[in-house]
Amino acid sequence: MEHDHCGVGEDRRWQAVVTNDVSADGDFFYGVRTTGIYCRPSCRSRTPRQKNVVFFTERAAAEAAGFRACKRCRPDRPLDMRRTDARVVRACRWIAARQEMPQLREIAAEVGLNSFYFQRLFKRETGLTPMQYANVQRQARLRVHLSAGEGVTESALAAGYGSGEHLHAQADAALGMTPSAYRDGAPGSVIRFALGECTLGCVLVAGSERGICAISLGDTPEELLAELERRFDRAQLVGDDTQFAAHVARVVGFVTDPRQGLGDLPLDIRGTVFQQRVWQALRRIPVGTTASYAQIAADIGLPRAVRAVAGACAANKLALAIPCHRVVRSDASLSGYRWGIERKRVLIDAESAVTPDID
Ligand SMILES: [Zn+2]
């Protein structure tokens, strides 16, 4: 029988809670005094304050102490239901390692499940169907081939798009522009933008035909425009657009009152597959709450990728719409923000006045 000495075991348990460590599931449970709920270490609910946490080796002990089972991580259910996570992660890795588009039944067979059950499980865990996920991977391969200077047709074929007349249409849809425009740094494409002011300073919102491709915050309009020009150096920039003035108003409204949300602003999200996964996870952080880089890493099934997650947050081009301001260090202190740490502080404060949804 193992005993904890001098709180060392307690420290290790706390680490497991902070990092949502799946491998610690079954070793212990933790209760949160302020909510009266107990969880497994891997639970993705908001990390509690350490001082409010009580550890239990047995589930029965947690319940005897008056804690109720969390509805999210279901510590009252058998542990083998948690293996679902590992199977989905394995499937993601398998899909990502392939050069061609797999069939649903192939992926399911790879992890030993039938297609129907696997699809449901995958969707529940990732928010995407396996085929949507495979398609995101294929889009990323297409970008890699085009950026390496390969021809449009050979890039599309190499990325796993089927041959035939649909090839170019599919590639266009995947990129939001024709592949040759993408490869050439999008000359001739039109980027519309508008500028506004809010309590955080100047706001710039810009969009392609696909949707919003930049939301940035700064001290002066000149600074924001210069950045936009650098990023889309061969595109035609068109200002004073009424549609974008409306989007700016929406962003300004969000800063004033985060409860308004950003509605269904269409977003043109451009990044690597990994960045897109991180950004999707960020969009799942409810208004009024924060998450740590470690939690986001665990959320996308890559608990060791904490530094890479921080990198993806820093690469975010869509302030507020992809709420990287809700990511803080594991000790809840503020880390860097692309648009200035003071703005991050103001945003978190404004949002914390909003009651979060309780899981
Ligand atoms: Zn839980």
mmCIF file of C-alpha atoms and ligand atoms in Angstrom:
data_model
loop_
_atom_site.group_PDB
_atom_site.id
_atom_site.type_symbol
_atom_site.label_atom_id
_atom_site.label_comp_id
_atom_site.label_asym_id
_atom_site.label_seq_id
_atom_site.Cartn_x
_atom_site.Cartn_y
_atom_site.Cartn_z
ATOM 1 C CA MET A 1 0.000 0.000 0.000
ATOM 2 C CA GLU A 2 1.351 3.383 -0.984
ATOM 3 C CA HIS A 3 1.223 6.380 1.312
ATOM 4 C CA ASP A 4 1.766 10.013 0.506
ATOM 5 C CA HIS A 5 4.686 11.698 2.248
ATOM 6 C CA CYS A 6 4.953 15.388 3.013
ATOM 7 C CA GLY A 7 2.304 16.322 0.458
ATOM 8 C CA VAL A 8 4.407 15.153 -2.491
ATOM 9 C CA GLY A 9 1.605 12.866 -3.666
ATOM 10 C CA GLU A 10 -0.820 15.729 -3.293
ATOM 11 C CA ASP A 11 1.379 17.858 -5.541
ATOM 12 C CA ARG A 12 1.507 15.149 -8.172
ATOM 13 C CA ARG A 13 -2.277 14.833 -8.018
ATOM 14 C CA TRP A 14 -2.701 18.579 -8.417
ATOM 15 C CA GLN A 15 -0.403 18.497 -11.444
ATOM 16 C CA ALA A 16 -2.608 15.746 -12.935
ATOM 17 C CA VAL A 17 -5.701 17.905 -12.376
ATOM 18 C CA VAL A 18 -4.122 20.978 -13.948
ATOM 19 C CA THR A 19 -2.983 19.038 -17.006
ATOM 20 C CA ASN A 20 -6.188 16.949 -17.339
ATOM 21 C CA ASP A 21 -3.956 13.886 -17.188
ATOM 22 C CA VAL A 22 -5.964 10.945 -18.537
ATOM 23 C CA SER A 23 -3.394 8.480 -17.221
ATOM 24 C CA ALA A 24 -4.262 9.523 -13.653
ATOM 25 C CA ASP A 25 -7.904 8.493 -14.080
ATOM 26 C CA GLY A 26 -8.623 5.616 -11.751
ATOM 27 C CA ASP A 27 -5.852 6.636 -9.320
ATOM 28 C CA PHE A 28 -7.923 9.261 -7.567
ATOM 29 C CA PHE A 29 -10.855 11.665 -7.697
ATOM 30 C CA TYR A 30 -10.993 15.296 -6.681
ATOM 31 C CA GLY A 31 -13.825 17.243 -5.122
ATOM 32 C CA VAL A 32 -14.265 21.011 -5.399
ATOM 33 C CA ARG A 33 -15.538 22.532 -2.167
ATOM 34 C CA THR A 34 -17.089 25.588 -3.811
ATOM 35 C CA THR A 35 -19.246 23.560 -6.224
ATOM 36 C CA GLY A 36 -19.785 20.331 -4.254
ATOM 37 C CA ILE A 37 -18.856 18.331 -7.361
ATOM 38 C CA TYR A 38 -16.225 15.613 -7.764
ATOM 39 C CA CYS A 39 -14.339 14.802 -10.952
ATOM 40 C CA ARG A 40 -11.766 12.552 -12.518
ATOM 41 C CA PRO A 41 -8.285 14.086 -13.051
ATOM 42 C CA SER A 42 -8.854 14.282 -16.819
ATOM 43 C CA CYS A 43 -12.054 16.328 -16.514
ATOM 44 C CA ARG A 44 -12.030 19.254 -18.932
ATOM 45 C CA SER A 45 -14.170 21.464 -16.759
ATOM 46 C CA ARG A 46 -12.646 24.722 -15.586
ATOM 47 C CA THR A 47 -9.618 24.171 -13.349
ATOM 48 C CA PRO A 48 -10.631 24.945 -9.744
ATOM 49 C CA ARG A 49 -8.503 26.885 -7.297
ATOM 50 C CA GLN A 50 -6.071 24.540 -5.581
ATOM 51 C CA LYS A 51 -7.168 25.586 -2.123
ATOM 52 C CA ASN A 52 -10.735 24.419 -2.849
ATOM 53 C CA VAL A 53 -9.704 20.914 -3.944
ATOM 54 C CA VAL A 54 -9.961 17.735 -1.877
ATOM 55 C CA PHE A 55 -8.525 14.423 -3.114
ATOM 56 C CA PHE A 56 -10.100 11.001 -2.689
ATOM 57 C CA THR A 57 -8.725 7.592 -3.565
ATOM 58 C CA GLU A 58 -12.191 6.067 -3.657
ATOM 59 C CA ARG A 59 -15.308 7.318 -5.349
ATOM 60 C CA ALA A 60 -17.377 6.191 -2.364
ATOM 61 C CA ALA A 61 -15.334 8.448 -0.070
ATOM 62 C CA ALA A 62 -16.078 11.473 -2.261
ATOM 63 C CA GLU A 63 -19.792 10.705 -2.163
ATOM 64 C CA ALA A 64 -19.717 10.027 1.574
ATOM 65 C CA ALA A 65 -18.195 13.497 1.973
ATOM 66 C CA GLY A 66 -21.248 14.934 0.206
ATOM 67 C CA PHE A 67 -19.816 15.510 -3.292
ATOM 68 C CA ARG A 68 -21.960 14.878 -6.379
ATOM 69 C CA ALA A 69 -20.613 13.287 -9.593
ATOM 70 C CA CYS A 70 -19.661 15.711 -12.381
ATOM 71 C CA LYS A 71 -21.976 15.491 -15.404
ATOM 72 C CA ARG A 72 -19.079 16.082 -17.759
ATOM 73 C CA CYS A 73 -16.446 13.501 -16.785
ATOM 74 C CA ARG A 74 -18.923 11.050 -15.178
ATOM 75 C CA PRO A 75 -16.678 9.752 -12.364
ATOM 76 C CA ASP A 76 -19.639 7.567 -11.292
ATOM 77 C CA ARG A 77 -19.418 5.516 -14.478
ATOM 78 C CA PRO A 78 -16.959 2.707 -15.240
ATOM 79 C CA LEU A 79 -13.530 3.876 -16.304
ATOM 80 C CA ASP A 80 -13.431 1.923 -19.548
ATOM 81 C CA MET A 81 -15.824 4.446 -21.077
ATOM 82 C CA ARG A 82 -12.906 6.867 -20.876
ATOM 83 C CA ARG A 83 -10.919 4.780 -23.368
ATOM 84 C CA THR A 84 -12.982 6.490 -26.061
ATOM 85 C CA ASP A 85 -10.571 9.399 -25.857
ATOM 86 C CA ALA A 86 -7.574 7.270 -26.731
ATOM 87 C CA ARG A 87 -9.316 5.689 -29.692
ATOM 88 C CA VAL A 88 -10.285 9.049 -31.140
ATOM 89 C CA VAL A 89 -6.761 10.381 -30.663
ATOM 90 C CA ARG A 90 -5.379 7.275 -32.362
ATOM 91 C CA ALA A 91 -7.781 7.747 -35.274
ATOM 92 C CA CYS A 92 -6.745 11.411 -35.633
ATOM 93 C CA ARG A 93 -3.079 10.450 -35.777
ATOM 94 C CA TRP A 94 -3.772 7.722 -38.293
ATOM 95 C CA ILE A 95 -5.717 10.110 -40.551
ATOM 96 C CA ALA A 96 -3.029 12.803 -40.271
ATOM 97 C CA ALA A 97 -0.268 10.393 -41.261
ATOM 98 C CA ARG A 98 -1.929 9.456 -44.560
ATOM 99 C CA GLN A 99 -1.499 11.187 -47.906
ATOM 100 C CA GLU A 100 -4.864 10.144 -49.295
ATOM 101 C CA MET A 101 -8.465 10.525 -48.204
ATOM 102 C CA PRO A 102 -9.492 7.485 -46.132
ATOM 103 C CA GLN A 103 -12.937 5.897 -46.077
ATOM 104 C CA LEU A 104 -14.957 6.066 -42.892
ATOM 105 C CA ARG A 105 -14.967 2.288 -42.502
ATOM 106 C CA GLU A 106 -11.175 2.150 -42.902
ATOM 107 C CA ILE A 107 -10.652 4.598 -40.039
ATOM 108 C CA ALA A 108 -13.204 2.803 -37.883
ATOM 109 C CA ALA A 109 -11.558 -0.561 -38.578
ATOM 110 C CA GLU A 110 -8.174 0.906 -37.652
ATOM 111 C CA VAL A 111 -9.384 1.528 -34.106
ATOM 112 C CA GLY A 112 -11.528 -1.616 -33.963
ATOM 113 C CA LEU A 113 -15.004 -0.092 -34.031
ATOM 114 C CA ASN A 114 -17.935 -0.262 -36.397
ATOM 115 C CA SER A 115 -18.503 2.810 -38.579
ATOM 116 C CA PHE A 116 -21.732 3.901 -36.976
ATOM 117 C CA TYR A 117 -20.483 3.815 -33.399
ATOM 118 C CA PHE A 118 -17.103 5.272 -34.335
ATOM 119 C CA GLN A 119 -18.652 8.226 -36.168
ATOM 120 C CA ARG A 120 -20.849 9.101 -33.190
ATOM 121 C CA LEU A 121 -17.976 8.771 -30.769
ATOM 122 C CA PHE A 122 -15.623 10.865 -32.909
ATOM 123 C CA LYS A 123 -18.200 13.607 -33.338
ATOM 124 C CA ARG A 124 -18.909 13.694 -29.635
ATOM 125 C CA GLU A 125 -15.211 14.003 -28.795
ATOM 126 C CA THR A 126 -14.065 16.433 -31.494
ATOM 127 C CA GLY A 127 -17.167 18.222 -32.754
ATOM 128 C CA LEU A 128 -16.305 17.057 -36.291
ATOM 129 C CA THR A 129 -17.188 13.903 -38.194
ATOM 130 C CA PRO A 130 -14.153 11.757 -39.101
ATOM 131 C CA MET A 131 -14.586 12.741 -42.754
ATOM 132 C CA GLN A 132 -14.703 16.461 -41.922
ATOM 133 C CA TYR A 133 -11.534 15.996 -39.930
ATOM 134 C CA ALA A 134 -9.893 14.107 -42.806
ATOM 135 C CA ASN A 135 -10.922 16.924 -45.121
ATOM 136 C CA VAL A 136 -9.237 19.552 -42.924
ATOM 137 C CA GLN A 137 -6.074 17.452 -43.084
ATOM 138 C CA ARG A 138 -6.339 17.256 -46.862
ATOM 139 C CA GLN A 139 -6.744 21.036 -47.142
ATOM 140 C CA ALA A 140 -3.565 21.475 -45.125
ATOM 141 C CA ARG A 141 -1.660 19.078 -47.406
ATOM 142 C CA LEU A 142 -2.864 21.059 -50.420
ATOM 143 C CA ARG A 143 -1.504 24.288 -48.902
ATOM 144 C CA VAL A 144 1.828 22.641 -48.196
ATOM 145 C CA HIS A 145 2.214 21.386 -51.778
ATOM 146 C CA LEU A 146 1.166 24.732 -53.298
ATOM 147 C CA SER A 147 3.435 26.709 -50.994
ATOM 148 C CA ALA A 148 6.304 24.477 -52.084
ATOM 149 C CA GLY A 149 5.709 25.778 -55.614
ATOM 150 C CA GLU A 150 4.176 22.665 -57.130
ATOM 151 C CA GLY A 151 1.590 22.942 -59.900
ATOM 152 C CA VAL A 152 -2.111 23.139 -59.103
ATOM 153 C CA THR A 153 -3.108 19.764 -60.505
ATOM 154 C CA GLU A 154 -0.184 17.845 -59.072
ATOM 155 C CA SER A 155 -0.651 19.522 -55.678
ATOM 156 C CA ALA A 156 -4.332 18.641 -55.569
ATOM 157 C CA LEU A 157 -3.657 15.043 -56.585
ATOM 158 C CA ALA A 158 -0.792 14.692 -54.122
ATOM 159 C CA ALA A 159 -2.959 16.067 -51.316
ATOM 160 C CA GLY A 160 -5.571 13.386 -51.954
ATOM 161 C CA TYR A 161 -8.164 15.135 -54.113
ATOM 162 C CA GLY A 162 -9.585 12.731 -56.667
ATOM 163 C CA SER A 163 -8.808 13.323 -60.311
ATOM 164 C CA GLY A 164 -11.421 14.548 -62.760
ATOM 165 C CA GLU A 165 -13.418 17.664 -63.353
ATOM 166 C CA HIS A 166 -14.238 18.261 -59.695
ATOM 167 C CA LEU A 167 -10.590 18.534 -58.752
ATOM 168 C CA HIS A 168 -10.273 22.280 -59.277
ATOM 169 C CA ALA A 169 -13.668 23.108 -57.790
ATOM 170 C CA GLN A 170 -12.783 21.159 -54.653
ATOM 171 C CA ALA A 171 -9.393 22.802 -54.393
ATOM 172 C CA ASP A 172 -10.974 26.266 -54.819
ATOM 173 C CA ALA A 173 -13.472 25.521 -52.077
ATOM 174 C CA ALA A 174 -10.727 24.256 -49.788
ATOM 175 C CA LEU A 175 -8.619 27.382 -50.185
ATOM 176 C CA GLY A 176 -11.285 30.062 -50.506
ATOM 177 C CA MET A 177 -9.657 31.118 -53.779
ATOM 178 C CA THR A 178 -8.223 29.413 -56.809
ATOM 179 C CA PRO A 179 -5.111 27.376 -56.000
ATOM 180 C CA SER A 180 -2.996 29.470 -58.359
ATOM 181 C CA ALA A 181 -4.122 32.656 -56.599
ATOM 182 C CA TYR A 182 -3.220 31.037 -53.327
ATOM 183 C CA ARG A 183 0.198 30.023 -54.577
ATOM 184 C CA ASP A 184 0.934 33.482 -55.914
ATOM 185 C CA GLY A 185 0.131 35.169 -52.627
ATOM 186 C CA ALA A 186 -3.358 36.068 -53.792
ATOM 187 C CA PRO A 187 -2.719 38.876 -56.306
ATOM 188 C CA GLY A 188 -5.941 40.396 -57.555
ATOM 189 C CA SER A 189 -7.953 39.092 -54.648
ATOM 190 C CA VAL A 190 -9.947 41.742 -52.831
ATOM 191 C CA ILE A 191 -9.724 42.313 -49.093
ATOM 192 C CA ARG A 192 -12.375 44.657 -47.679
ATOM 193 C CA PHE A 193 -11.830 46.379 -44.379
ATOM 194 C CA ALA A 194 -13.182 49.003 -42.016
ATOM 195 C CA LEU A 195 -11.770 50.760 -38.971
ATOM 196 C CA GLY A 196 -13.459 51.793 -35.749
ATOM 197 C CA GLU A 197 -12.807 52.781 -32.180
ATOM 198 C CA CYS A 198 -13.646 51.071 -28.927
ATOM 199 C CA THR A 199 -12.568 51.225 -25.298
ATOM 200 C CA LEU A 200 -9.557 49.089 -26.259
ATOM 201 C CA GLY A 201 -8.343 51.569 -28.872
ATOM 202 C CA CYS A 202 -8.589 51.160 -32.638
ATOM 203 C CA VAL A 203 -10.247 48.147 -34.259
ATOM 204 C CA LEU A 204 -9.733 46.877 -37.769
ATOM 205 C CA VAL A 205 -11.975 44.238 -39.324
ATOM 206 C CA ALA A 206 -11.079 42.833 -42.748
ATOM 207 C CA GLY A 207 -12.556 40.108 -44.880
ATOM 208 C CA SER A 208 -12.121 38.093 -48.016
ATOM 209 C CA GLU A 209 -14.996 36.657 -50.008
ATOM 210 C CA ARG A 210 -14.874 33.707 -47.619
ATOM 211 C CA GLY A 211 -15.425 35.679 -44.438
ATOM 212 C CA ILE A 212 -13.607 37.719 -41.820
ATOM 213 C CA CYS A 213 -9.854 37.149 -42.145
ATOM 214 C CA ALA A 214 -8.536 39.753 -39.691
ATOM 215 C CA ILE A 215 -9.726 41.434 -36.524
ATOM 216 C CA SER A 216 -6.972 43.458 -34.919
ATOM 217 C CA LEU A 217 -6.592 45.965 -32.126
ATOM 218 C CA GLY A 218 -4.050 48.768 -31.900
ATOM 219 C CA ASP A 219 -3.288 52.324 -30.893
ATOM 220 C CA THR A 220 -3.628 53.978 -34.311
ATOM 221 C CA PRO A 221 -5.445 53.247 -37.604
ATOM 222 C CA GLU A 222 -2.140 53.681 -39.480
ATOM 223 C CA GLU A 223 -0.496 50.901 -37.489
ATOM 224 C CA LEU A 224 -3.403 48.506 -38.143
ATOM 225 C CA LEU A 225 -3.534 49.298 -41.854
ATOM 226 C CA ALA A 226 0.211 48.870 -42.247
ATOM 227 C CA GLU A 227 -0.068 45.412 -40.709
ATOM 228 C CA LEU A 228 -2.932 44.486 -43.051
ATOM 229 C CA GLU A 229 -0.908 45.650 -46.053
ATOM 230 C CA ARG A 230 2.069 43.583 -44.987
ATOM 231 C CA ARG A 231 -0.057 40.477 -44.597
ATOM 232 C CA PHE A 232 -1.965 40.815 -47.881
ATOM 233 C CA ASP A 233 0.750 42.564 -49.832
ATOM 234 C CA ARG A 234 -0.544 41.593 -53.279
ATOM 235 C CA ALA A 235 -4.266 41.875 -52.639
ATOM 236 C CA GLN A 236 -6.393 44.890 -53.418
ATOM 237 C CA LEU A 237 -7.436 46.540 -50.142
ATOM 238 C CA VAL A 238 -10.843 48.233 -50.240
ATOM 239 C CA GLY A 239 -11.908 50.488 -47.361
ATOM 240 C CA ASP A 240 -15.142 52.233 -46.377
ATOM 241 C CA ASP A 241 -17.201 49.149 -46.918
ATOM 242 C CA THR A 242 -20.654 49.335 -45.295
ATOM 243 C CA GLN A 243 -20.789 45.613 -44.635
ATOM 244 C CA PHE A 244 -17.549 45.821 -42.720
ATOM 245 C CA ALA A 245 -18.625 48.923 -40.877
ATOM 246 C CA ALA A 246 -21.435 46.737 -39.511
ATOM 247 C CA HIS A 247 -18.924 44.068 -38.489
ATOM 248 C CA VAL A 248 -16.803 46.696 -36.728
ATOM 249 C CA ALA A 249 -19.904 47.868 -34.858
ATOM 250 C CA ARG A 250 -20.459 44.275 -33.771
ATOM 251 C CA VAL A 251 -16.888 43.972 -32.486
ATOM 252 C CA VAL A 252 -17.127 47.292 -30.637
ATOM 253 C CA GLY A 253 -20.433 46.094 -29.137
ATOM 254 C CA PHE A 254 -18.768 42.909 -27.950
ATOM 255 C CA VAL A 255 -16.009 44.823 -26.160
ATOM 256 C CA THR A 256 -18.608 46.976 -24.410
ATOM 257 C CA ASP A 257 -20.863 44.059 -23.506
ATOM 258 C CA PRO A 258 -19.416 40.542 -24.017
ATOM 259 C CA ARG A 259 -22.853 38.977 -23.489
ATOM 260 C CA GLN A 260 -23.800 40.129 -26.991
ATOM 261 C CA GLY A 261 -21.281 37.710 -28.420
ATOM 262 C CA LEU A 262 -20.090 38.057 -31.992
ATOM 263 C CA GLY A 263 -23.080 36.290 -33.459
ATOM 264 C CA ASP A 264 -22.425 34.223 -36.531
ATOM 265 C CA LEU A 265 -19.755 36.363 -38.171
ATOM 266 C CA PRO A 266 -18.510 34.231 -41.069
ATOM 267 C CA LEU A 267 -14.810 33.566 -40.451
ATOM 268 C CA ASP A 268 -12.074 32.887 -42.971
ATOM 269 C CA ILE A 269 -9.713 30.944 -40.766
ATOM 270 C CA ARG A 270 -6.291 30.357 -42.283
ATOM 271 C CA GLY A 271 -3.750 28.269 -40.478
ATOM 272 C CA THR A 272 -2.132 24.888 -40.208
ATOM 273 C CA VAL A 273 -4.224 21.921 -39.117
ATOM 274 C CA PHE A 274 -2.689 22.148 -35.672
ATOM 275 C CA GLN A 275 -3.463 25.866 -35.376
ATOM 276 C CA GLN A 276 -7.014 25.264 -36.539
ATOM 277 C CA ARG A 277 -7.474 22.597 -33.888
ATOM 278 C CA VAL A 278 -6.194 24.952 -31.198
ATOM 279 C CA TRP A 279 -8.376 27.808 -32.446
ATOM 280 C CA GLN A 280 -11.455 25.565 -32.448
ATOM 281 C CA ALA A 281 -10.687 24.613 -28.856
ATOM 282 C CA LEU A 282 -10.388 28.309 -27.957
ATOM 283 C CA ARG A 283 -13.813 28.952 -29.409
ATOM 284 C CA ARG A 284 -15.230 26.381 -26.982
ATOM 285 C CA ILE A 285 -14.077 28.385 -23.919
ATOM 286 C CA PRO A 286 -17.274 30.021 -22.645
ATOM 287 C CA VAL A 287 -17.498 33.794 -22.145
ATOM 288 C CA GLY A 288 -16.546 34.683 -18.590
ATOM 289 C CA THR A 289 -14.150 31.752 -18.099
ATOM 290 C CA THR A 290 -10.486 31.148 -18.844
ATOM 291 C CA ALA A 291 -8.435 28.056 -19.653
ATOM 292 C CA SER A 292 -4.749 27.292 -19.342
ATOM 293 C CA TYR A 293 -2.464 26.397 -22.252
ATOM 294 C CA ALA A 294 -2.193 22.927 -20.683
ATOM 295 C CA GLN A 295 -5.968 22.549 -20.683
ATOM 296 C CA ILE A 296 -6.177 23.505 -24.346
ATOM 297 C CA ALA A 297 -3.380 21.043 -25.161
ATOM 298 C CA ALA A 298 -5.285 18.297 -23.341
ATOM 299 C CA ASP A 299 -8.521 19.365 -25.019
ATOM 300 C CA ILE A 300 -7.083 18.712 -28.481
ATOM 301 C CA GLY A 301 -5.678 15.383 -27.341
ATOM 302 C CA LEU A 302 -2.021 16.491 -27.255
ATOM 303 C CA PRO A 303 -1.292 17.145 -23.570
ATOM 304 C CA ARG A 304 2.437 17.589 -24.195
ATOM 305 C CA ALA A 305 1.972 20.279 -26.838
ATOM 306 C CA VAL A 306 1.654 23.166 -24.364
ATOM 307 C CA ARG A 307 4.315 25.357 -25.986
ATOM 308 C CA ALA A 308 2.926 24.723 -29.455
ATOM 309 C CA VAL A 309 -0.520 25.708 -28.175
ATOM 310 C CA ALA A 310 0.940 28.991 -26.905
ATOM 311 C CA GLY A 311 2.475 29.501 -30.357
ATOM 312 C CA ALA A 312 -0.881 28.920 -32.065
ATOM 313 C CA CYS A 313 -2.541 31.422 -29.711
ATOM 314 C CA ALA A 314 0.098 33.996 -30.616
ATOM 315 C CA ALA A 315 -0.508 33.355 -34.329
ATOM 316 C CA ASN A 316 -4.235 34.074 -34.066
ATOM 317 C CA LYS A 317 -5.305 36.796 -36.512
ATOM 318 C CA LEU A 318 -8.906 37.109 -35.325
ATOM 319 C CA ALA A 319 -9.013 38.969 -32.001
ATOM 320 C CA LEU A 320 -12.146 38.235 -29.939
ATOM 321 C CA ALA A 321 -13.713 35.950 -32.578
ATOM 322 C CA ILE A 322 -11.089 33.357 -31.674
ATOM 323 C CA PRO A 323 -10.867 34.220 -27.983
ATOM 324 C CA CYS A 324 -7.160 33.662 -27.298
ATOM 325 C CA HIS A 325 -7.536 36.323 -24.597
ATOM 326 C CA ARG A 326 -9.246 33.610 -22.487
ATOM 327 C CA VAL A 327 -6.051 31.580 -22.251
ATOM 328 C CA VAL A 328 -3.923 32.132 -19.153
ATOM 329 C CA ARG A 329 -1.026 30.384 -17.449
ATOM 330 C CA SER A 330 -1.726 27.321 -15.272
ATOM 331 C CA ASP A 331 -1.413 29.508 -12.172
ATOM 332 C CA ALA A 332 -4.083 31.812 -13.731
ATOM 333 C CA SER A 333 -1.611 34.679 -14.242
ATOM 334 C CA LEU A 334 -1.757 36.567 -17.535
ATOM 335 C CA SER A 335 0.683 35.719 -20.278
ATOM 336 C CA GLY A 336 1.298 37.553 -23.527
ATOM 337 C CA TYR A 337 -1.346 38.812 -25.907
ATOM 338 C CA ARG A 338 -0.751 39.679 -29.522
ATOM 339 C CA TRP A 339 -2.702 42.915 -29.093
ATOM 340 C CA GLY A 340 -1.189 43.942 -25.745
ATOM 341 C CA ILE A 341 -1.476 42.468 -22.268
ATOM 342 C CA GLU A 342 -3.409 45.481 -20.956
ATOM 343 C CA ARG A 343 -6.150 44.808 -23.499
ATOM 344 C CA LYS A 344 -6.201 41.180 -22.429
ATOM 345 C CA ARG A 345 -6.704 42.218 -18.817
ATOM 346 C CA VAL A 346 -9.571 44.561 -19.719
ATOM 347 C CA LEU A 347 -11.275 41.856 -21.801
ATOM 348 C CA ILE A 348 -11.023 39.205 -19.073
ATOM 349 C CA ASP A 349 -12.331 41.650 -16.478
ATOM 350 C CA ALA A 350 -15.248 42.675 -18.681
ATOM 351 C CA GLU A 351 -16.146 39.049 -19.389
ATOM 352 C CA SER A 352 -15.817 37.890 -15.798
ATOM 353 C CA ALA A 353 -18.734 40.200 -14.987
ATOM 354 C CA VAL A 354 -20.776 37.831 -17.190
ATOM 355 C CA THR A 355 -22.214 34.704 -15.592
ATOM 356 C CA PRO A 356 -20.701 31.670 -17.350
ATOM 357 C CA ASP A 357 -22.786 28.650 -18.347
ATOM 358 C CA ILE A 358 -22.393 25.922 -15.778
ATOM 359 C CA ASP A 359 -21.673 22.457 -17.119
HETATM 360 ZN ZN ZN B 1 -15.731 16.597 -14.150
#
